[in-house]
Amino acid sequence: MKNILVVGGAGYIGSHVVKMLAVQGYNPVVYDNLSKGHREAVQGHPFELGDLGDKARLAEVFKKYAIEAVMHFAAFIEVGESVQDPSKYYHNNVAKVLNLLDAMHENAVHYFVFSSTAATFGEPVHPKIDENHPQKPINPYGNTKLMVEKILEDFDTAYGLKSVALRYFNASGADDSGEIGESHTPETHLIPLVLQAAAGKRPCIRVFGTDYPTPDGTCVRDYVHVNDLARAHILALEKMAQENQSLRYNLGSGNGQSVAELIAQAKEVTGVDFKVEYKGRRAGDPAVLVADSAKAARELGWKPQYDLKQIIQTAWNWEQHRRY
Ligand code: UDP
């Protein structure tokens, strides 16, 4: 297997996977409409500008390269926006994916790696979320991702399309090279916002909620480095192809960190005592989300290599020298 179509490859997680695929000897072909992604993030790799809604363009790209597997990262990811404008989310994150799967079917491409999310689980019913945890999303964003997981099950049964669904917890950090990193507009994620406060680009960081049933009252999350996630994609792709079976994994560090702990760690790493404001809860935030990734450890030999300090260090390096 060599040619991998990476849809949404110019985005945050996609671009880190593209870089790692190339380092490992694959030929990643990026397909991106650049509505959210950055051309600079995939310099030096084959790039095809296109939208998932454009069937003719997809057909052209499948013809041009001998694509053997597809990785799909092109999705809208803002929970709040998905509540306000679900139509946008169901069109982009679900309906358009059918074009991609149909193009795969028409071109006899049998392997698909899908970016799923911890948001497919909804409110946790036990502390660490493994693959057997019930999937009951509490917002349209989570619904769209779970719908695609279901579509993939049906496509396996009917057409033999094998897929990996990777449920990420809190993707964070940046590549050690400083060449690529996280750049969302608008930025809603905690670590980049904290570091922008440290860099003086924002007046403060607002903490959403201090009355959660957690040790310090702030939300607990499981932060996992983007390059650890990237590595899991390649391991899972290879296992799926070797064994010709569909796979599902939850990917996190297994450690929970509170918002307050993360801010304290960021102050230490940056050496800046930035301002913190305490606010009310943000709608739709579960108190605690922590992964049980024992299955990925057992079956893929996957263990995160970056701890929270290294996550913050790499993200801080990116924040100070960001190229886009
Ligand atoms: N958060 C916060 N202030 C911010 C952004 C996020 O307190 O400006 C909190 C948020 O409520 C959640 C945690 O930080 O508890 C992580 O949020 P993020 O949006 O980064 O990821 P999510 O867990 O929602 O996927």
Short mmCIF file of C-alpha atoms and ligand atoms in Angstrom, two decimals:
data_model
loop_
_atom_site.label_atom_id
_atom_site.label_comp_id
_atom_site.label_asym_id
_atom_site.label_seq_id
_atom_site.Cartn_x
_atom_site.Cartn_y
_atom_site.Cartn_z
CA MET A 1 0.00 0.00 0.00
CA LYS A 2 1.45 3.36 -0.99
CA ASN A 3 -1.02 5.98 -2.22
CA ILE A 4 -3.30 7.25 0.53
CA LEU A 5 -5.93 9.89 -0.20
CA VAL A 6 -6.07 12.20 2.82
CA VAL A 7 -9.31 14.15 2.70
CA GLY A 8 -9.02 17.27 4.85
CA GLY A 9 -5.27 16.73 4.90
CA ALA A 10 -4.57 20.46 5.17
CA GLY A 11 -6.30 20.68 8.57
CA TYR A 12 -4.83 20.30 12.04
CA ILE A 13 -4.82 16.53 12.58
CA GLY A 14 -4.76 15.72 8.85
CA SER A 15 -1.56 17.67 8.22
CA HIS A 16 0.27 15.87 11.04
CA VAL A 17 -0.86 12.51 9.62
CA VAL A 18 0.25 13.55 6.10
CA LYS A 19 3.70 14.42 7.38
CA MET A 20 4.04 11.12 9.25
CA LEU A 21 2.74 9.05 6.32
CA ALA A 22 5.40 10.59 4.08
CA VAL A 23 8.15 9.96 6.65
CA GLN A 24 7.07 6.31 6.80
CA GLY A 25 7.32 5.89 3.02
CA TYR A 26 3.68 6.32 1.97
CA ASN A 27 2.55 8.75 -0.70
CA PRO A 28 -0.20 10.89 0.89
CA VAL A 29 -2.35 12.76 -1.64
CA VAL A 30 -4.14 15.68 0.00
CA TYR A 31 -7.71 16.50 -1.04
CA ASP A 32 -8.95 19.68 0.67
CA ASN A 33 -11.25 22.60 -0.18
CA LEU A 34 -9.17 24.92 2.07
CA SER A 35 -12.32 26.23 3.76
CA LYS A 36 -10.63 25.53 7.10
CA GLY A 37 -7.31 23.98 6.13
CA HIS A 38 -4.04 25.70 5.22
CA ARG A 39 -2.08 25.16 2.02
CA GLU A 40 1.14 25.89 3.96
CA ALA A 41 0.45 22.88 6.19
CA VAL A 42 1.05 20.41 3.36
CA GLN A 43 3.92 21.94 1.38
CA GLY A 44 5.84 19.33 -0.58
CA HIS A 45 2.97 16.83 -0.85
CA PRO A 46 0.65 16.18 -3.81
CA PHE A 47 -2.30 18.52 -3.34
CA GLU A 48 -5.72 18.48 -5.03
CA LEU A 49 -8.09 21.35 -4.36
CA GLY A 50 -11.64 20.04 -4.17
CA ASP A 51 -14.82 19.73 -2.17
CA LEU A 52 -16.43 16.49 -1.05
CA GLY A 53 -19.65 17.70 -2.61
CA ASP A 54 -17.99 17.66 -6.04
CA LYS A 55 -18.39 14.09 -7.35
CA ALA A 56 -16.72 14.82 -10.70
CA ARG A 57 -13.64 16.24 -8.99
CA LEU A 58 -13.44 13.23 -6.67
CA ALA A 59 -13.72 10.86 -9.64
CA GLU A 60 -10.90 12.74 -11.37
CA VAL A 61 -8.60 12.43 -8.36
CA PHE A 62 -9.32 8.71 -7.92
CA LYS A 63 -8.44 8.23 -11.61
CA LYS A 64 -5.28 10.32 -11.46
CA TYR A 65 -3.67 8.43 -8.55
CA ALA A 66 -3.84 4.72 -7.84
CA ILE A 67 -5.47 5.30 -4.46
CA GLU A 68 -5.32 2.28 -2.14
CA ALA A 69 -6.82 3.70 1.06
CA VAL A 70 -8.62 6.84 2.20
CA MET A 71 -8.26 8.78 5.43
CA HIS A 72 -11.03 11.25 6.14
CA PHE A 73 -10.51 14.36 8.29
CA ALA A 74 -12.73 16.94 6.56
CA ALA A 75 -15.45 17.79 9.05
CA PHE A 76 -16.87 20.72 10.94
CA ILE A 77 -15.97 20.35 14.62
CA GLU A 78 -17.64 23.09 16.67
CA VAL A 79 -20.19 21.67 19.07
CA GLY A 80 -21.94 25.01 19.71
CA GLU A 81 -22.26 25.78 16.02
CA SER A 82 -23.66 22.30 15.39
CA VAL A 83 -26.47 23.06 17.82
CA GLN A 84 -27.21 26.41 16.12
CA ASP A 85 -26.92 25.16 12.54
CA PRO A 86 -27.35 21.36 12.41
CA SER A 87 -28.15 21.40 8.68
CA LYS A 88 -24.63 22.56 7.91
CA TYR A 89 -23.24 19.68 10.00
CA TYR A 90 -25.46 16.92 8.58
CA HIS A 91 -24.71 18.04 5.00
CA ASN A 92 -20.97 18.34 5.44
CA ASN A 93 -20.18 15.64 7.99
CA VAL A 94 -22.66 12.99 6.81
CA ALA A 95 -24.20 13.55 3.34
CA LYS A 96 -20.95 14.52 1.62
CA VAL A 97 -19.15 11.50 3.10
CA LEU A 98 -21.44 9.30 1.00
CA ASN A 99 -19.87 10.82 -2.14
CA LEU A 100 -16.48 9.78 -0.87
CA LEU A 101 -17.58 6.25 0.04
CA ASP A 102 -19.32 5.86 -3.33
CA ALA A 103 -16.17 7.00 -5.13
CA MET A 104 -14.22 4.40 -3.17
CA HIS A 105 -16.74 1.72 -4.07
CA GLU A 106 -16.64 2.69 -7.78
CA ASN A 107 -12.84 2.56 -7.75
CA ALA A 108 -12.56 -0.67 -5.72
CA VAL A 109 -10.80 1.03 -2.79
CA HIS A 110 -11.55 -1.03 0.31
CA TYR A 111 -9.83 0.72 3.23
CA PHE A 112 -11.11 3.79 5.07
CA VAL A 113 -9.80 5.53 8.20
CA PHE A 114 -12.32 7.80 9.86
CA SER A 115 -11.80 10.63 12.38
CA SER A 116 -14.39 10.02 15.01
CA THR A 117 -14.66 11.55 18.44
CA ALA A 118 -15.24 11.08 22.15
CA ALA A 119 -18.38 13.17 21.50
CA THR A 120 -20.04 10.02 20.09
CA PHE A 121 -20.27 8.72 23.69
CA GLY A 122 -22.17 11.65 25.21
CA GLU A 123 -22.42 11.83 29.00
CA PRO A 124 -20.09 9.18 30.51
CA VAL A 125 -21.79 6.44 32.50
CA HIS A 126 -18.48 5.27 34.01
CA PRO A 127 -15.20 7.13 34.60
CA LYS A 128 -13.01 5.81 31.78
CA ILE A 129 -14.54 5.42 28.36
CA ASP A 130 -13.64 2.24 26.52
CA GLU A 131 -15.02 0.90 23.23
CA ASN A 132 -17.93 -0.82 25.00
CA HIS A 133 -19.24 2.41 26.50
CA PRO A 134 -22.74 3.25 25.15
CA GLN A 135 -22.71 5.76 22.29
CA LYS A 136 -25.37 8.40 22.96
CA PRO A 137 -24.21 11.78 21.64
CA ILE A 138 -25.66 14.90 23.25
CA ASN A 139 -25.17 17.30 20.33
CA PRO A 140 -25.50 17.29 16.51
CA TYR A 141 -21.73 17.19 16.03
CA GLY A 142 -21.52 13.90 17.95
CA ASN A 143 -24.57 12.61 16.08
CA THR A 144 -22.94 13.23 12.69
CA LYS A 145 -19.83 11.29 13.67
CA LEU A 146 -21.83 8.38 15.08
CA MET A 147 -23.99 8.31 11.92
CA VAL A 148 -20.89 7.87 9.79
CA GLU A 149 -19.71 5.07 12.09
CA LYS A 150 -23.08 3.36 11.47
CA ILE A 151 -22.87 3.94 7.71
CA LEU A 152 -19.43 2.34 7.76
CA GLU A 153 -20.77 -0.77 9.52
CA ASP A 154 -23.44 -1.13 6.83
CA PHE A 155 -20.93 -0.56 4.00
CA ASP A 156 -18.72 -3.29 5.44
CA THR A 157 -21.65 -5.74 5.53
CA ALA A 158 -22.91 -4.85 2.06
CA TYR A 159 -19.79 -3.96 0.08
CA GLY A 160 -16.90 -5.32 2.15
CA LEU A 161 -15.54 -1.81 2.80
CA LYS A 162 -13.22 -2.08 5.81
CA SER A 163 -12.89 0.89 8.13
CA VAL A 164 -11.13 2.12 11.21
CA ALA A 165 -12.99 4.64 13.39
CA LEU A 166 -10.73 6.46 15.83
CA ARG A 167 -12.49 8.28 18.65
CA TYR A 168 -10.11 11.05 19.67
CA PHE A 169 -10.25 12.63 23.08
CA ASN A 170 -8.63 16.11 23.25
CA ALA A 171 -6.21 16.37 20.33
CA SER A 172 -3.53 18.90 21.19
CA GLY A 173 0.10 19.96 20.77
CA ALA A 174 2.07 20.53 17.58
CA ASP A 175 4.79 18.87 15.56
CA ASP A 176 8.25 19.20 17.16
CA SER A 177 9.64 20.79 13.98
CA GLY A 178 7.49 23.90 14.52
CA GLU A 179 6.49 23.71 10.84
CA ILE A 180 2.88 22.69 11.41
CA GLY A 181 0.42 23.16 14.25
CA GLU A 182 -3.11 24.04 15.27
CA SER A 183 -4.80 27.01 13.60
CA HIS A 184 -8.59 27.25 13.78
CA THR A 185 -10.77 30.25 13.00
CA PRO A 186 -12.44 30.84 15.34
CA GLU A 187 -10.27 29.12 17.94
CA THR A 188 -12.40 27.46 20.63
CA HIS A 189 -9.97 24.93 22.13
CA LEU A 190 -8.53 25.39 25.56
CA ILE A 191 -4.78 24.94 24.98
CA PRO A 192 -4.37 27.37 22.05
CA LEU A 193 -6.55 29.93 23.85
CA VAL A 194 -4.50 29.60 27.05
CA LEU A 195 -1.26 30.02 25.10
CA GLN A 196 -2.61 33.02 23.22
CA ALA A 197 -3.34 34.58 26.61
CA ALA A 198 0.25 33.78 27.65
CA ALA A 199 1.54 35.35 24.42
CA GLY A 200 -0.46 38.54 25.09
CA LYS A 201 -2.68 37.95 22.03
CA ARG A 202 -5.74 37.68 24.27
CA PRO A 203 -6.43 39.65 27.46
CA CYS A 204 -7.16 36.54 29.55
CA ILE A 205 -8.35 32.94 29.54
CA ARG A 206 -11.93 32.35 30.62
CA VAL A 207 -12.58 29.18 32.61
CA PHE A 208 -16.01 27.78 31.79
CA GLY A 209 -17.43 26.42 35.03
CA THR A 210 -16.00 26.03 38.54
CA ASP A 211 -18.83 24.01 40.12
CA TYR A 212 -18.38 20.64 38.40
CA PRO A 213 -18.25 17.50 40.56
CA THR A 214 -14.45 17.25 40.11
CA PRO A 215 -11.67 17.74 42.69
CA ASP A 216 -11.17 21.45 41.86
CA GLY A 217 -14.58 22.14 40.30
CA THR A 218 -13.30 22.60 36.72
CA CYS A 219 -13.83 20.15 33.85
CA VAL A 220 -11.48 17.21 33.44
CA ARG A 221 -10.29 16.21 29.96
CA ASP A 222 -7.84 13.76 28.42
CA TYR A 223 -5.26 15.58 26.28
CA VAL A 224 -3.44 13.52 23.67
CA HIS A 225 -0.69 14.77 21.36
CA VAL A 226 -1.52 15.10 17.69
CA ASN A 227 1.56 13.09 16.67
CA ASP A 228 0.52 10.25 18.98
CA LEU A 229 -2.84 10.33 17.21
CA ALA A 230 -1.11 10.40 13.82
CA ARG A 231 0.89 7.29 14.73
CA ALA A 232 -2.30 5.47 15.75
CA HIS A 233 -3.80 6.18 12.30
CA ILE A 234 -0.95 4.47 10.52
CA LEU A 235 -0.83 1.50 12.93
CA ALA A 236 -4.58 1.00 12.58
CA LEU A 237 -4.50 1.36 8.78
CA GLU A 238 -1.83 -1.34 8.58
CA LYS A 239 -3.68 -3.71 10.92
CA MET A 240 -6.96 -3.21 9.03
CA ALA A 241 -5.28 -4.00 5.70
CA GLN A 242 -3.29 -6.97 7.02
CA GLU A 243 -6.29 -8.58 8.69
CA ASN A 244 -8.94 -7.21 6.32
CA GLN A 245 -11.24 -6.28 9.18
CA SER A 246 -12.97 -3.17 10.48
CA LEU A 247 -11.66 -1.75 13.76
CA ARG A 248 -12.73 0.77 16.42
CA TYR A 249 -10.41 2.45 18.96
CA ASN A 250 -10.68 5.14 21.62
CA LEU A 251 -7.54 7.26 21.68
CA GLY A 252 -6.48 9.19 24.75
CA SER A 253 -3.73 9.23 27.35
CA GLY A 254 -5.94 7.70 30.03
CA ASN A 255 -5.07 10.64 32.33
CA GLY A 256 -7.56 13.30 33.28
CA GLN A 257 -6.40 16.91 33.71
CA SER A 258 -8.62 19.68 35.00
CA VAL A 259 -8.83 23.07 33.30
CA ALA A 260 -7.25 24.63 36.42
CA GLU A 261 -4.38 22.10 36.40
CA LEU A 262 -3.77 22.74 32.74
CA ILE A 263 -3.61 26.50 33.27
CA ALA A 264 -1.13 26.03 36.14
CA GLN A 265 1.04 23.82 33.92
CA ALA A 266 0.86 26.37 31.07
CA LYS A 267 1.98 29.15 33.43
CA GLU A 268 4.96 27.03 34.41
CA VAL A 269 5.94 26.14 30.83
CA THR A 270 5.55 29.68 29.47
CA GLY A 271 6.80 31.52 32.56
CA VAL A 272 3.93 33.98 32.10
CA ASP A 273 1.40 34.71 34.84
CA PHE A 274 -1.49 35.52 32.48
CA LYS A 275 -4.93 36.59 33.67
CA VAL A 276 -7.64 34.00 34.38
CA GLU A 277 -11.35 34.83 34.56
CA TYR A 278 -13.87 32.42 36.06
CA LYS A 279 -17.16 32.13 34.19
CA GLY A 280 -20.28 29.97 34.16
CA ARG A 281 -20.49 26.59 32.48
CA ARG A 282 -20.40 26.23 28.68
CA ALA A 283 -23.46 24.39 27.36
CA GLY A 284 -22.91 20.76 26.42
CA ASP A 285 -19.69 20.16 28.41
CA PRO A 286 -19.58 16.85 30.35
CA ALA A 287 -17.71 17.17 33.69
CA VAL A 288 -15.17 14.44 32.95
CA LEU A 289 -14.05 12.78 29.69
CA VAL A 290 -11.17 10.32 29.99
CA ALA A 291 -10.30 7.50 27.60
CA ASP A 292 -9.56 3.89 28.32
CA SER A 293 -7.19 3.10 25.44
CA ALA A 294 -6.23 -0.38 26.60
CA LYS A 295 -7.58 -1.88 23.37
CA ALA A 296 -5.30 0.30 21.20
CA ALA A 297 -2.37 -0.60 23.46
CA ARG A 298 -3.15 -4.30 23.23
CA GLU A 299 -3.97 -4.56 19.54
CA LEU A 300 -1.82 -1.82 17.99
CA GLY A 301 0.99 -1.57 20.52
CA TRP A 302 0.00 2.12 20.79
CA LYS A 303 0.98 4.18 23.81
CA PRO A 304 1.11 7.98 23.86
CA GLN A 305 4.68 9.27 24.00
CA TYR A 306 4.00 12.91 24.86
CA ASP A 307 2.85 13.95 28.36
CA LEU A 308 0.87 17.12 29.12
CA LYS A 309 4.02 19.18 29.65
CA GLN A 310 5.37 18.18 26.22
CA ILE A 311 1.98 18.85 24.67
CA ILE A 312 2.02 22.38 26.08
CA GLN A 313 5.69 22.89 25.14
CA THR A 314 5.15 21.94 21.50
CA ALA A 315 1.96 24.01 21.30
CA TRP A 316 3.79 26.98 22.88
CA ASN A 317 6.62 26.68 20.38
CA TRP A 318 4.02 26.74 17.60
CA GLU A 319 2.11 29.66 19.12
CA GLN A 320 5.24 31.78 19.26
CA HIS A 321 6.44 31.02 15.73
CA ARG A 322 3.25 30.05 13.92
CA ARG A 323 3.38 30.17 10.13
CA TYR A 324 -0.37 30.28 9.50
N1 UDP B 1 -12.59 25.63 28.18
C1 UDP B 1 -12.49 26.75 28.99
N2 UDP B 1 -12.24 27.96 28.41
C2 UDP B 1 -12.08 28.11 27.07
C3 UDP B 1 -12.18 26.95 26.23
C4 UDP B 1 -12.43 25.72 26.83
O1 UDP B 1 -12.63 26.67 30.22
O2 UDP B 1 -11.88 29.24 26.61
C5 UDP B 1 -12.85 24.31 28.80
C6 UDP B 1 -14.08 23.62 28.27
O3 UDP B 1 -15.22 24.01 28.99
C7 UDP B 1 -13.71 22.14 28.49
C8 UDP B 1 -12.18 22.12 28.33
O4 UDP B 1 -11.77 23.48 28.49
O5 UDP B 1 -14.02 21.75 29.78
C9 UDP B 1 -11.72 21.63 26.99
O6 UDP B 1 -12.44 22.32 25.98
P1 UDP B 1 -12.07 22.24 24.45
O7 UDP B 1 -13.02 23.14 23.71
O8 UDP B 1 -10.61 22.50 24.28
O9 UDP B 1 -12.31 20.72 24.06
P2 UDP B 1 -13.61 19.77 24.24
O10 UDP B 1 -13.37 18.99 25.50
O11 UDP B 1 -14.84 20.63 24.28
O12 UDP B 1 -13.55 18.91 23.02
#
